[in-house]
Coordinates of C-alpha atoms in Angstrom, one line a residue:
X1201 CA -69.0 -56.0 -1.4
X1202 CA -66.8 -58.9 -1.8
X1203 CA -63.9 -58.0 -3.5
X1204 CA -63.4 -59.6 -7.4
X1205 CA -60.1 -61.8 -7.8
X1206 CA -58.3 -61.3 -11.7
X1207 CA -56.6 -64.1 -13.2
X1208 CA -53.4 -62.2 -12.6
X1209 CA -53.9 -61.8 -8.8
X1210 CA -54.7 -65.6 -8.5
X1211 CA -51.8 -66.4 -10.1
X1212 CA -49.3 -64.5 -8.2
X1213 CA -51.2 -66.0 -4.9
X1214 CA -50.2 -69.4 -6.2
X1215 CA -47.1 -69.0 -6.9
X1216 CA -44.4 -70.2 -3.8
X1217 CA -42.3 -67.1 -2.5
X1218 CA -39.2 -66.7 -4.0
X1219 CA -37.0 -68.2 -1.4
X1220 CA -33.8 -67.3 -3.0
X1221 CA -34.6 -63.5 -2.6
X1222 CA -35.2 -63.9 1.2
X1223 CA -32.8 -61.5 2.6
X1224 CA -32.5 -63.4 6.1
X1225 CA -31.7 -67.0 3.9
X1226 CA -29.1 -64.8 1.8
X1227 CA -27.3 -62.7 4.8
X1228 CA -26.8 -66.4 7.1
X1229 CA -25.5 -67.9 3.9
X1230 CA -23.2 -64.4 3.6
X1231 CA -22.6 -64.7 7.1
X1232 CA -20.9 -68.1 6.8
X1233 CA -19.0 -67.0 3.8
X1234 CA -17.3 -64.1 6.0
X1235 CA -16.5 -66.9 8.8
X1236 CA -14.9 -69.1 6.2
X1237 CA -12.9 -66.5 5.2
X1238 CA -12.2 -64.9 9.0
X1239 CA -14.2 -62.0 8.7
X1240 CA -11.5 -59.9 6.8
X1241 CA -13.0 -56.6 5.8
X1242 CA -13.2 -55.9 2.0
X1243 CA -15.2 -58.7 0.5
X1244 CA -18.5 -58.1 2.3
X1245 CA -20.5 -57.3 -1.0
X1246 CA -19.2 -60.9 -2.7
X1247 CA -19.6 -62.6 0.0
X1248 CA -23.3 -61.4 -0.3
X1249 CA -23.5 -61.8 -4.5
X1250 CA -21.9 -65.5 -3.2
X1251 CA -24.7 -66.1 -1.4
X1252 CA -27.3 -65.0 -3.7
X1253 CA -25.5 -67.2 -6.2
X1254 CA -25.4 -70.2 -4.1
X1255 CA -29.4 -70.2 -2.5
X1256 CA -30.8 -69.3 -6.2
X1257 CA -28.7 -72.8 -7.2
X1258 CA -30.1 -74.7 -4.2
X1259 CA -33.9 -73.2 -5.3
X1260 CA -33.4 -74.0 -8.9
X1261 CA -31.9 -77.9 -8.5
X1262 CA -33.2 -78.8 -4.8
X1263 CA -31.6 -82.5 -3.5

């Protein structure tokens, strides 16, 4: 029995992935951040939000 595909399913299979909520993309970004910054303790969690902030603004307005 083949299996039936909804509107709402083929519509979420067309849709790109949501880069900017790639974990790996967000903790390399988060990763520089922390090297920038010499990897003093404290600051881990904006250095994360930073880097949320910064690959949702490349996905939204790409070059």
């Amino acid at each position: 029995m083949a299996k039936q595909t909804t509107k709402h399913t083929a519509a979420k299979a067309a849709r790109p992935p949501d880069r900017a909520a790639d974990p790996a993309l967000v903790a390399v970004a988060a990763y520089y951040r922390a090297e920038k910054r010499g990897f003093m303790q404290g600051s881990e969690l904006d250095d994360w939000l930073a880097a949320e902030r910064e690959i949702r603004e490349q996905v939204s307005h790409p070059a």
